[in-house]
Coordinates of C-alpha atoms in Angstrom, one line a residue:
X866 CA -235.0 73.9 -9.5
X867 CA -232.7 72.5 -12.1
X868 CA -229.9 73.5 -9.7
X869 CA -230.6 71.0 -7.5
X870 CA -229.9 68.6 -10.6
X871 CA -227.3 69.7 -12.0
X872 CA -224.3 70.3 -10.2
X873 CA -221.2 72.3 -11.3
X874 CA -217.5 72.6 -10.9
X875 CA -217.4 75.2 -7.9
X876 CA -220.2 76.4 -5.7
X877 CA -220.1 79.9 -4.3
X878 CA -221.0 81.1 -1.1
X879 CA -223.9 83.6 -0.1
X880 CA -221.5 85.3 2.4
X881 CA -218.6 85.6 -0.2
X882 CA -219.1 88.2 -2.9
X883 CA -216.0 86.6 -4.8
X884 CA -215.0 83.2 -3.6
X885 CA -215.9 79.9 -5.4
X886 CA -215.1 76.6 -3.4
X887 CA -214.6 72.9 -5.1
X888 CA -217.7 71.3 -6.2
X889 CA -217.3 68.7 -8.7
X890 CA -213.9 69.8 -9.1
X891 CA -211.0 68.9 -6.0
X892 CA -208.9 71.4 -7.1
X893 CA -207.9 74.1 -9.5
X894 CA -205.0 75.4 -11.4
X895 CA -204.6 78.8 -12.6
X896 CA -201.3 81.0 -13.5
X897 CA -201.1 84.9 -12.5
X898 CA -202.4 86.1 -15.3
X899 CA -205.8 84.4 -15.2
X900 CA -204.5 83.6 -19.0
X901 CA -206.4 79.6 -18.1
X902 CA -207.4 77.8 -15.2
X903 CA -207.3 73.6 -14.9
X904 CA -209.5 72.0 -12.8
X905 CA -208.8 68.3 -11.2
X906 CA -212.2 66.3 -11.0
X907 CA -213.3 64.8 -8.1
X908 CA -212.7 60.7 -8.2
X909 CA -216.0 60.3 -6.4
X910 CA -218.3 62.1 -8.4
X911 CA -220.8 60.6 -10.3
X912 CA -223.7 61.0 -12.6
X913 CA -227.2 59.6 -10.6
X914 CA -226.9 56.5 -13.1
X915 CA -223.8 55.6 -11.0
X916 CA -221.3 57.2 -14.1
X917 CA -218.5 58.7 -13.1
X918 CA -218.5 62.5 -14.4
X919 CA -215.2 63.0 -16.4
X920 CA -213.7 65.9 -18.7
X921 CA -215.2 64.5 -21.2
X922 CA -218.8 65.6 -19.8
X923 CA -217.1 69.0 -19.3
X924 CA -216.1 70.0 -22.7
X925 CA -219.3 68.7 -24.0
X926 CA -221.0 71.3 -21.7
X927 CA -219.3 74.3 -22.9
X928 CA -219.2 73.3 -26.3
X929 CA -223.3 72.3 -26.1
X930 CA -224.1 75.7 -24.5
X931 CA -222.0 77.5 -26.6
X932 CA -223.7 75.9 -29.9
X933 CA -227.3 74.9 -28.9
X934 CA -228.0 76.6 -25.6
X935 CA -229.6 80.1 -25.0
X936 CA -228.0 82.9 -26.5
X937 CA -227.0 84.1 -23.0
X938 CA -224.5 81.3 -22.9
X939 CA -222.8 82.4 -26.0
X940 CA -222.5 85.6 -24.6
X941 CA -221.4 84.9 -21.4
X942 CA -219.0 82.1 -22.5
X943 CA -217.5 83.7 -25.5
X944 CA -214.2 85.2 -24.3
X945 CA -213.4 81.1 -23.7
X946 CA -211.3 80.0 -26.6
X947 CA -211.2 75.9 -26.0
X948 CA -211.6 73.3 -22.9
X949 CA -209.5 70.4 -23.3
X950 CA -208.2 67.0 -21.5
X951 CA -205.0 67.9 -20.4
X952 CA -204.9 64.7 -17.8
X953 CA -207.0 61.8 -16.9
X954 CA -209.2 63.9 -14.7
X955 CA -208.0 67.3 -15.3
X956 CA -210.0 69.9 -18.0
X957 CA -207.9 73.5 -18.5
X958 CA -210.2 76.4 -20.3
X959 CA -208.2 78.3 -21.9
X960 CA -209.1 82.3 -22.7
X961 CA -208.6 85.0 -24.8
X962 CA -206.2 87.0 -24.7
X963 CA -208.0 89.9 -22.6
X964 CA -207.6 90.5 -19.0
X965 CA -211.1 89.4 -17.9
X966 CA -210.3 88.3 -14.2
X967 CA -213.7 86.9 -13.6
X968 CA -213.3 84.0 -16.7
X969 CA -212.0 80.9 -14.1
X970 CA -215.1 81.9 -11.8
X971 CA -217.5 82.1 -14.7
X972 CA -216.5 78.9 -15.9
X973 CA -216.2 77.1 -12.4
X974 CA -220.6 78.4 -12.3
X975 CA -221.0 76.4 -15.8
X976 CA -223.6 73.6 -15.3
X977 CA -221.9 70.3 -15.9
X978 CA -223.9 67.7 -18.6
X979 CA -223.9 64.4 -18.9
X980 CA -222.8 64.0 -22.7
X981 CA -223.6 59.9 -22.6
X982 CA -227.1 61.1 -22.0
X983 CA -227.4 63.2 -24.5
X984 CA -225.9 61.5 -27.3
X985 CA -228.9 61.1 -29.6
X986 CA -231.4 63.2 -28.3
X987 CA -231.8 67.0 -29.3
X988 CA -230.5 69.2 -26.6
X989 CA -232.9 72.0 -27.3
X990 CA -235.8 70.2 -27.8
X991 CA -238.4 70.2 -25.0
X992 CA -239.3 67.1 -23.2
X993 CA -240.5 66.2 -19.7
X994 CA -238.3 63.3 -19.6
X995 CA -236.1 63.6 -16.2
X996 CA -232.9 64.5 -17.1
X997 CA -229.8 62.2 -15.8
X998 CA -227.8 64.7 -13.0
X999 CA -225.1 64.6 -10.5
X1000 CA -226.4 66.6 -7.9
X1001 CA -228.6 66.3 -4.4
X1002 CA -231.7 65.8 -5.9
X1003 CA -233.6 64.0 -8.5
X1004 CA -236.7 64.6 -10.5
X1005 CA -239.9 62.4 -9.1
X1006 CA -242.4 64.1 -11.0
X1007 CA -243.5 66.6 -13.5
X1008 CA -246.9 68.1 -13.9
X1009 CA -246.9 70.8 -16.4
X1010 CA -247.3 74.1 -15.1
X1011 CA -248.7 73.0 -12.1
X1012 CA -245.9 71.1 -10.0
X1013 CA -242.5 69.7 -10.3
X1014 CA -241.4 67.4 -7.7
X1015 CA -237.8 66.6 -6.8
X1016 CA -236.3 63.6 -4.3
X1017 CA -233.3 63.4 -2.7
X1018 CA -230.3 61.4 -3.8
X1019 CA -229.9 59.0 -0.4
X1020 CA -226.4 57.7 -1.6
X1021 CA -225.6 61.6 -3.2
X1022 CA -221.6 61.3 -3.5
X1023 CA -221.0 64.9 -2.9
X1024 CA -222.6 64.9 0.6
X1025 CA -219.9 65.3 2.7
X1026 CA -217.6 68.0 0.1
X1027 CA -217.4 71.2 2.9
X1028 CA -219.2 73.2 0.7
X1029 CA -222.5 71.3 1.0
X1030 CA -222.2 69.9 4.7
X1031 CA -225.4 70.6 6.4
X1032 CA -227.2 71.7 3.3
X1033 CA -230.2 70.1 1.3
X1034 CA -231.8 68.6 4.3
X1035 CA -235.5 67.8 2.9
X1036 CA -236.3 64.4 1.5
X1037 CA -238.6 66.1 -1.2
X1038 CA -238.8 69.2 -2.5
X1039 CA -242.1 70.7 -4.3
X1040 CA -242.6 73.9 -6.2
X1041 CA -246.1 74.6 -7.2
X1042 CA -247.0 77.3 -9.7
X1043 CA -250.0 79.6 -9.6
X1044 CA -251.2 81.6 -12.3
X1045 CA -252.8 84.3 -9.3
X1046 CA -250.6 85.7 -7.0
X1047 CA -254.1 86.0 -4.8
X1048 CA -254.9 82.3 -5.3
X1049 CA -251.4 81.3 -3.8
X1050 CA -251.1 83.0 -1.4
X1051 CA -254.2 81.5 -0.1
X1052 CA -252.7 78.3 -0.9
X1053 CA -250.2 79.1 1.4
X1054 CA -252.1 80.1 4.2
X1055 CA -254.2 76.9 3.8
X1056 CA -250.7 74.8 4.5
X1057 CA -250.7 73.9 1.2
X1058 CA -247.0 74.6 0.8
X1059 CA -244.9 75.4 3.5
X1060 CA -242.3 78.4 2.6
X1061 CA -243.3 81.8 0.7
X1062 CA -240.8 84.7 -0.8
X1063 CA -243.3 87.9 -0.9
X1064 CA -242.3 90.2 -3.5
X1065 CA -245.5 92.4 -3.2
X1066 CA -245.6 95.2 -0.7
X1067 CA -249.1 95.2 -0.4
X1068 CA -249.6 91.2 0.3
X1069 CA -246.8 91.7 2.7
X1070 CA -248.6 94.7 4.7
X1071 CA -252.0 92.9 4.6
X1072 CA -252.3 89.7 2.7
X1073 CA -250.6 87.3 5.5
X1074 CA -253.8 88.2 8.3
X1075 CA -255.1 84.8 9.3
X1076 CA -255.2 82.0 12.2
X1077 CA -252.5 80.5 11.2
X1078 CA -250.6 84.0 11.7
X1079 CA -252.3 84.6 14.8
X1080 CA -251.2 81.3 16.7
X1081 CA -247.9 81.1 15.5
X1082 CA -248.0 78.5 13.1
X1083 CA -247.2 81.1 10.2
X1084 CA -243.6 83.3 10.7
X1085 CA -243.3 86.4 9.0
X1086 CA -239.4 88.0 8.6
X1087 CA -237.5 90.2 7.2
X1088 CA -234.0 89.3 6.4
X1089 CA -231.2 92.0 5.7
X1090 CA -229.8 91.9 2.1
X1091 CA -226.4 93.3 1.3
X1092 CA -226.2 91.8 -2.1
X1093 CA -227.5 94.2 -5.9
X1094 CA -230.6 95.6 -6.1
X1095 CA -230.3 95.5 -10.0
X1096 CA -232.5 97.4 -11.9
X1097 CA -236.6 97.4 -12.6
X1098 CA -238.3 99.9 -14.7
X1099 CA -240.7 100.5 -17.4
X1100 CA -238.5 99.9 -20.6
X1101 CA -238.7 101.1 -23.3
X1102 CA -238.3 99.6 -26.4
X1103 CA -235.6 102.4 -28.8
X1104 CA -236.7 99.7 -31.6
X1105 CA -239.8 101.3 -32.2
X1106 CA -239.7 105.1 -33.6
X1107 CA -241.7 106.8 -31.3
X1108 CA -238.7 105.8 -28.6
X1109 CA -235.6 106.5 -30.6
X1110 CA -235.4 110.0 -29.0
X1111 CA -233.8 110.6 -25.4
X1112 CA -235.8 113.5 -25.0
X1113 CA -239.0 111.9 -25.3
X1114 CA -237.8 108.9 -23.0
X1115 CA -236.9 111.6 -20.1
X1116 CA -240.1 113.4 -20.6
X1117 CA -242.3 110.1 -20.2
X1118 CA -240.4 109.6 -17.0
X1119 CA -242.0 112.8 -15.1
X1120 CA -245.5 110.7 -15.9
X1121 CA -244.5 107.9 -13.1
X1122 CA -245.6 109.4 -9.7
X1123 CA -243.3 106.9 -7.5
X1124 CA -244.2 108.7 -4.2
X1125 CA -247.6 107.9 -4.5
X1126 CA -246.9 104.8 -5.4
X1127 CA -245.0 104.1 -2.9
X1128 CA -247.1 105.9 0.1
X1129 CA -250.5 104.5 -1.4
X1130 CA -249.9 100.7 -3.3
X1131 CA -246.7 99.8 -1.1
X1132 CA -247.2 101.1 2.4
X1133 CA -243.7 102.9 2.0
X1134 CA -241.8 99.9 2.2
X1135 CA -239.5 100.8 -1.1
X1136 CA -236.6 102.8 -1.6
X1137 CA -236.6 104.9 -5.1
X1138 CA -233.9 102.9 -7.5
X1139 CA -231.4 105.6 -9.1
X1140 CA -228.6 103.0 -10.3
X1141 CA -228.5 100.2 -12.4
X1142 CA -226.3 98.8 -9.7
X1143 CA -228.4 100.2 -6.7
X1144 CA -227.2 99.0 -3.1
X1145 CA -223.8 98.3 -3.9
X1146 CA -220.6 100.8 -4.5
X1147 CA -220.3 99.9 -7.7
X1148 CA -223.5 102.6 -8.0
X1149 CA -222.9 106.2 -9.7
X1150 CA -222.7 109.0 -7.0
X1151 CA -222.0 112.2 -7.1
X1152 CA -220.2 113.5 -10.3
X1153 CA -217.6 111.6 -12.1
X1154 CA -214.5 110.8 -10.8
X1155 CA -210.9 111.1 -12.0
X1156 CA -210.7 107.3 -13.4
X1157 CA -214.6 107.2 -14.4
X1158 CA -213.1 110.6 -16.5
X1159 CA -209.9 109.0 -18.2
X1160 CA -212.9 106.5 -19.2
X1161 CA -215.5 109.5 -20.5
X1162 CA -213.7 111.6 -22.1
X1163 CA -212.4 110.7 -25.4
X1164 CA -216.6 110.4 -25.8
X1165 CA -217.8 114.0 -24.5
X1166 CA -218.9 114.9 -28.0
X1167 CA -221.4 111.8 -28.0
X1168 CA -222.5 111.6 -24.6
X1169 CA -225.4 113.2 -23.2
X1170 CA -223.4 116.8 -21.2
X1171 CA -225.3 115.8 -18.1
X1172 CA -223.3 112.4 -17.8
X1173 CA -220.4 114.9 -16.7
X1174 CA -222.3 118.0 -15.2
X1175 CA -225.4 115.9 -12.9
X1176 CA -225.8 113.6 -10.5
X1177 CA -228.7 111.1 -11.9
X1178 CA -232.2 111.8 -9.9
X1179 CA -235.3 110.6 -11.0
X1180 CA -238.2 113.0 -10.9
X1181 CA -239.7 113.9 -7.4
X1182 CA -243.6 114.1 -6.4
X1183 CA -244.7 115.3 -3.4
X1184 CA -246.9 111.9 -3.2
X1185 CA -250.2 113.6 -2.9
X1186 CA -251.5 112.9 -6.5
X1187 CA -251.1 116.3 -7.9
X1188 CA -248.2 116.1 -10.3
X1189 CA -249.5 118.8 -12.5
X1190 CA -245.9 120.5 -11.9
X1191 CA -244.1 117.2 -13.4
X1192 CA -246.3 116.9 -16.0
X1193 CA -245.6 120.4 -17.3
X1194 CA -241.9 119.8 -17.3
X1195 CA -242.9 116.6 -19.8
X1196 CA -244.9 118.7 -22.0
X1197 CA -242.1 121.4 -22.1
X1198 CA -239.4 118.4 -23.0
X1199 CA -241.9 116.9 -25.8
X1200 CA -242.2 120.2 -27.5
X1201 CA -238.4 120.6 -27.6
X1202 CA -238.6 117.1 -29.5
X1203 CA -241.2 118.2 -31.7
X1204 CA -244.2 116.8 -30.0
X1205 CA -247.6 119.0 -29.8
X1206 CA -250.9 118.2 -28.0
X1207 CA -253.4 118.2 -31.2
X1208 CA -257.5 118.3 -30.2
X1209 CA -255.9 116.3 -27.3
X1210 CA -253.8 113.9 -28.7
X1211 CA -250.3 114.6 -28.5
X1212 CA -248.5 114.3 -32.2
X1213 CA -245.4 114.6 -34.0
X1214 CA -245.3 118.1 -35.2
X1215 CA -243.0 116.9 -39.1
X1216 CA -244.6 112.9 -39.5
X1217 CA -248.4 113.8 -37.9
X1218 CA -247.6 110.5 -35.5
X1219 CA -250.0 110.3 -33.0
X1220 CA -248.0 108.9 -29.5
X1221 CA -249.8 105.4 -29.5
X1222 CA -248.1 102.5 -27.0
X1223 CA -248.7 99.3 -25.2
X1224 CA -247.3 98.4 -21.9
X1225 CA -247.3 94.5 -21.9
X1226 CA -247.2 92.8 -19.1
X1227 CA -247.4 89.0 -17.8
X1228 CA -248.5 90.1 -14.0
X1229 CA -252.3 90.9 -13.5
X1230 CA -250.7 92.5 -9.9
X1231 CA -248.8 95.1 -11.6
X1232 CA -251.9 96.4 -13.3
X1233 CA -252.5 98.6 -10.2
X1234 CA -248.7 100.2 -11.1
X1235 CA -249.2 100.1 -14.9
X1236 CA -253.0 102.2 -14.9
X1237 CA -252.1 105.1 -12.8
X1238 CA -249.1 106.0 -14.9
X1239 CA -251.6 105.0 -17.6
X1240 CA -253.5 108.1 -16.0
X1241 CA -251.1 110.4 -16.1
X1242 CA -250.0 109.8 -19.9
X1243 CA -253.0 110.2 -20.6
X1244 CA -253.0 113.6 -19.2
X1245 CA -249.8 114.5 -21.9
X1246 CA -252.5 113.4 -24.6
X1247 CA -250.6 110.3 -25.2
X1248 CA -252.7 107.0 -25.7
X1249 CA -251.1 104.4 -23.6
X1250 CA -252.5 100.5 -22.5
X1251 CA -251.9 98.2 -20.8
X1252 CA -252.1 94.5 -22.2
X1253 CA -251.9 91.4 -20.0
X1254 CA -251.0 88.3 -21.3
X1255 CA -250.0 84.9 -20.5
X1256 CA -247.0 83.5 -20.0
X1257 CA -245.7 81.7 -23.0
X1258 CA -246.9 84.4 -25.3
X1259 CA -245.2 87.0 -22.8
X1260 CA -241.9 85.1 -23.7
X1261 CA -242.4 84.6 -26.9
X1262 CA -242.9 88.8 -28.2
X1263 CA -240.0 89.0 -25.2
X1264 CA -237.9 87.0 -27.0
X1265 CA -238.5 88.6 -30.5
X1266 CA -238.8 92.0 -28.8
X1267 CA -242.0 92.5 -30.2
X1268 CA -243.7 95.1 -27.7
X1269 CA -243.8 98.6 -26.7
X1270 CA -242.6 98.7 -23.5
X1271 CA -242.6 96.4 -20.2
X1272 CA -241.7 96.1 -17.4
X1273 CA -238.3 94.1 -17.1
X1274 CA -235.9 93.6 -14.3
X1275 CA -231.8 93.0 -14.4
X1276 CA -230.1 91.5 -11.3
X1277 CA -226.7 92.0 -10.7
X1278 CA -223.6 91.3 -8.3
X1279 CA -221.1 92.6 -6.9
X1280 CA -218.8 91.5 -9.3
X1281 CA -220.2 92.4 -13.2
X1282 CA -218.8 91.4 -16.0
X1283 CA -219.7 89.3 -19.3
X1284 CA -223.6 89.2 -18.4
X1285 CA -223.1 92.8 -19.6
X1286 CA -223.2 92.1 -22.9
X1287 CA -226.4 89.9 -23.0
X1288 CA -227.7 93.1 -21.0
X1289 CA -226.6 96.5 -23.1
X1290 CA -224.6 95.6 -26.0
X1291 CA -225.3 95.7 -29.5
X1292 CA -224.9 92.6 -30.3
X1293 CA -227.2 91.2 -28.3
X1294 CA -229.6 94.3 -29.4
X1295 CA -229.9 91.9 -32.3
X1296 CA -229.9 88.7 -30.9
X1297 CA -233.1 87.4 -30.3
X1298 CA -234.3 86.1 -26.6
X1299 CA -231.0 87.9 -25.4
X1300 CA -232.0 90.6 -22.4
X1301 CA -231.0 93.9 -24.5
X1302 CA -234.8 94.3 -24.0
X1303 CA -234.4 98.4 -24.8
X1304 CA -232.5 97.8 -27.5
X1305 CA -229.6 99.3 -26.8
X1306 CA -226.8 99.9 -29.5
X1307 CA -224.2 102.6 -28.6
X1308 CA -220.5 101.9 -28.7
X1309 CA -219.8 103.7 -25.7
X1310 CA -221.5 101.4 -23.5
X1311 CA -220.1 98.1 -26.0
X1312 CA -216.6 99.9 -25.1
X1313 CA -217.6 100.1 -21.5
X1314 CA -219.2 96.7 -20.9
X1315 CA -215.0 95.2 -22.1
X1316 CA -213.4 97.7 -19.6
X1317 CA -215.5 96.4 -16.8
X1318 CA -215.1 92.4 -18.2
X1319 CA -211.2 93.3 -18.5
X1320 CA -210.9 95.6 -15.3
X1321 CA -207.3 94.6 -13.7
X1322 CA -207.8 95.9 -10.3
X1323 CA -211.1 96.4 -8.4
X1324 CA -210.6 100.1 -8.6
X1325 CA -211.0 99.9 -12.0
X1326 CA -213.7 97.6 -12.3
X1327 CA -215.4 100.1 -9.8
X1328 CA -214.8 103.2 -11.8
X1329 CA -215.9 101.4 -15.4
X1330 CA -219.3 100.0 -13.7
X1331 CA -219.9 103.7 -12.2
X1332 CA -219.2 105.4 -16.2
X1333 CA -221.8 102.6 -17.4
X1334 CA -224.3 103.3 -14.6
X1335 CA -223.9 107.3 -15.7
X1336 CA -224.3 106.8 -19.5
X1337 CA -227.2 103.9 -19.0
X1338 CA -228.8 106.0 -16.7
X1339 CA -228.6 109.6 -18.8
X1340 CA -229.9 107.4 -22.1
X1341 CA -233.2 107.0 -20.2
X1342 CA -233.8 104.1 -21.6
X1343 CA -235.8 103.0 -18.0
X1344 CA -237.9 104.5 -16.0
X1345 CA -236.5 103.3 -12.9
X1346 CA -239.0 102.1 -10.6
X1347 CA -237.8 101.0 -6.8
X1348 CA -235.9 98.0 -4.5
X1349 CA -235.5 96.9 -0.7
X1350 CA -232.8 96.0 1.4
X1351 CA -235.0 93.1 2.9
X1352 CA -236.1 89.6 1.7
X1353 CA -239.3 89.1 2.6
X1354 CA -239.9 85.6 3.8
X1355 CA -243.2 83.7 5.0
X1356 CA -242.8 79.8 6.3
X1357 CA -245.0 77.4 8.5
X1358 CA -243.0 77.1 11.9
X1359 CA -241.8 74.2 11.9
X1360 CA -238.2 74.7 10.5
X1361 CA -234.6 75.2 11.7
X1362 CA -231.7 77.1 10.3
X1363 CA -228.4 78.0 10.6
X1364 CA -227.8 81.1 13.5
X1365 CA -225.8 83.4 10.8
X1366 CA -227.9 84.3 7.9
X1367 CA -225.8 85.0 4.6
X1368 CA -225.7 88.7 3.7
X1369 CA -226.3 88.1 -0.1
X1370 CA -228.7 85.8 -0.2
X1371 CA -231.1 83.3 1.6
X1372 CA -230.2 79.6 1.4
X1373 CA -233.2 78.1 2.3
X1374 CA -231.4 74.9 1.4
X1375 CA -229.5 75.2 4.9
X1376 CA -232.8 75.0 6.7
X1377 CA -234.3 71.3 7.6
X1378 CA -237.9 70.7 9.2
X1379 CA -237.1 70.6 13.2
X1380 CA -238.8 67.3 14.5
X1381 CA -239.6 68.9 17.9
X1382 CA -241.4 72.3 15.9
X1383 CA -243.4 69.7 13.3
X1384 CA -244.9 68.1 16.3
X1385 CA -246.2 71.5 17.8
X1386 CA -247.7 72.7 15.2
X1387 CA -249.5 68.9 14.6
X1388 CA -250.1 69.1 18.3
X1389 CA -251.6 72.2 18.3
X1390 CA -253.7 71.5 15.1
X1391 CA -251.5 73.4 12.3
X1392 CA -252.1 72.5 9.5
X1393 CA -249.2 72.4 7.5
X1394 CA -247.9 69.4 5.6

């Protein structure tokens, strides 16, 4: 929501995998070697208090996120040495002296602040006071974790920039949060908000069945993706002892029957995921290849040998329940580590450990996932539950990594690069609220994760993003669970959109409410608002 608020200096495009266009900046300056980049502000753009938005506002946003904002932003921002006033309207970043090709874009995403705003009050400190923006929409109102409602900017100044022509149409804008997935989606179907992403397989196959489906005032569609699939999974957490060993992470994984999962929870609508960077070719296939090699080898003594022998599968079921064969392959494994089933309970054969976890999660829905593996753990004598907690306190034992294992999930692009490091590296293993949920310290992948962030050539950014996918993916420290090539979408029929749909994404900000549908739905008695 904030990004309706906030606006910054380029804008990409859901149809361009790695093209920015000029936002708040007209135009931008950058030599060959990517070394800096300049960008010329816009004369007309202005803060919603009718300030114009100069470099000044700029620096101050790097050097705020930098110093007060989450520790993703120090991450993601720290291969950018300075950002300076190098002309009335004109702010040059300059970098490092790496070869990170994707810095001027990573910058040109940076939200822009308004530092007069700011000036004495605490950046970090909560508040529901609106915030000052620059972009299409303003916050109205704020009702704690039940609705925030934004309003559009009538006298916006970056209405007619190309790059937002025909976009943010509505006149208000209003998210409302549920704490039951079951709850809203009766909400929905009641008209009590008008558009719907379904991210449940089930609720898709069955939950949608109602007049309002019937007649027509309800549309249900399913709109290609071409963008990452990322990465979900059971993760474990390597901080805790009983998930420092490899072994015992790849025997756990023959415990998750995902064929029966899919055929019996998910009516078969998700594909198995087997990359960290699943639907795109950035995606490990087959055995290495010769520049995914030159990148391997001088580690073959610490790498697992099936990184350069085996093409990553997850474990197979035949989907009918019965995975007694899986389960002996997991017992077989858990020996090797020095794991025993004692009167039951399966325990370390040199400490006596008894195999003891939670699962946390922050989703009542994905108890029906969690308990069946739950089932088959059990089965290995180890004593696994599941938790269920609410949000804030999910958030807070996320950000201190203070849990067994979760489930987690890491979006990607098609372009990686220094998100990397809040995702895998070791210094974010460390770093409390960073993502390195599994804890994840090996200096193969931190040596990796800087030969995708300075890949010259896309070749090579290809080939370093396939030798991370093999080594993340051969650590086990996931137990990969599944994606689609769809976006599910449910809406009230009363919108228009644009005839070409972007292949990454859906920019439901492109749509507008169609006069002539709003009154035939009225007319017809919908009841949509």
């Amino acid at each position: 929501g904030l990004g309706l608020v906030f606006q910054s200096l380029t804008t990409q495009a859901e149809d361009e995998a790695f093209s920015e266009y000029g936002d708040i900046a007209e135009s931008i300056i950058m030599p060959e070697d990517r070394s800096w980049v300049a960008f010329d502000l816009r004369p007309e753009a202005r803060w919603q208090d009718g300030r114009p938005i100069t470099v000044e506002d700029v620096i101050f946003s790097l050097e705020t996120l930098k110093s007060e904002g989450h520790p993703f932003y120090r991450a993601y921002y720290k291969n950018v040495v300075k950002a300076e006033k190098v002309g009335e309207r004109r702010v040059r970043f300059t970098f490092d002296g790496g070869t990170n090709r994707e810095l001027p874009l990573i910058v040109g995403q940076m939200p822009i602040l308004p530092k007069h705003y700011f000036e004495g009050r605490e950046f970090a400190r909560a508040t529901l006071d609106p915030p000052v923006g620059s972009g299409p929409y303003r916050i109205k109102k704020v009702d704690p974790g039940r609705t925030i409602v934004y309003e559009r900017v009538r006298d916006w100044w970056g209405a007619d920039i190309p790059v937002n022509k025909g976009r943010f149409n509505y006149d208000e804008v209003r998210y409302e949060y549920y704490r039951d997935s079951d709850v809203a989606l009766e909400a929905f179907k009641a008209g009590q908000y008008d558009i719907r992403l379904e991210n449940t397989a089930k609720l898709w196959a069955t939950g949608y069945q109602s007049p309002a489906l019937d007649k027509g005032w309800i549309k249900k569609e399913e709109i290609p993706f071409e963008g990452a699939a990322g990465m979900q999974g059971f993760v474990f957490n390597t901080r805790r002892p009983i998930f420092e060993d490899r072994r015992v992470r790849r025997a756990l994984a023959y415990a998750f029957d995902f064929e029966w999962t899919n055929k019996t929870l998910f009516y078969g609508a998700y594909t198995r995921t087997e990359s960290y960077f699943a639907n795109t070719e950035l995606a490990a296939r087959g055995l290495p290849g010769p520049k995914e090699l030159e990148l391997l080898e001088p580690f073959r003594d610490r790498l697992p040998p099936e990184v350069f022998t085996e093409e990553y599968r997850a474990p197979r079921t035949d989907g009918s329940g019965n995975i007694r064969k899986n389960l002996r392959i997991a017992l077989r494994m858990l020996r090797e580590a020095g794991w025993r089933v004692k009167d039951g309970v399966l325990t370390n054969q040199e400490t006596g450990e008894v195999m003891r976890f939670e699962i946390l999660l922050v989703s009542p829905a994905f108890e029906r996932i969690a308990l069946p593996f739950v089932k088959n753990l059990k089965r290995l004598g180890i004593e696994a539950r599941v938790r269920t907690v609410d949000t804030s306190q999910y958030q807070n034992r996320l950000d201190n990594f203070d849990f067994d294992m979760i489930v987690a999930v890491w979006g990607q692009s098609l372009s990686p690069g220094n998100e990397q490091r809040n995702y895998w590296s070791c210094e974010a293993a460390e770093t409390p609220g960073s993502r390195n949920y599994a804890g994840i310290c090996d200096p193969v992948v931190d040596y990796l994760i800087d030969r995708i962030i300075q890949a010259p050539t896309r070749e090579d950014l290809v080939a370093a993003t396939r030798a991370l996918d093999r080594v993340l993916l051969w650590g086990h420290y996931v137990i990969p669970h599944w994606h689609t090539r769809v976006i599910r979408v449910a809406y009230w029929n009363k919108f228009g959109r644009p005839s070409i749909t972007p292949r990454y994404g859906l920019d439901l900000f492109a749509w507008w409410v169609d006069p002539a549908k709003l009154a035939a739905l009225e007319a017809a008695g919908g009841i949509s608002r």
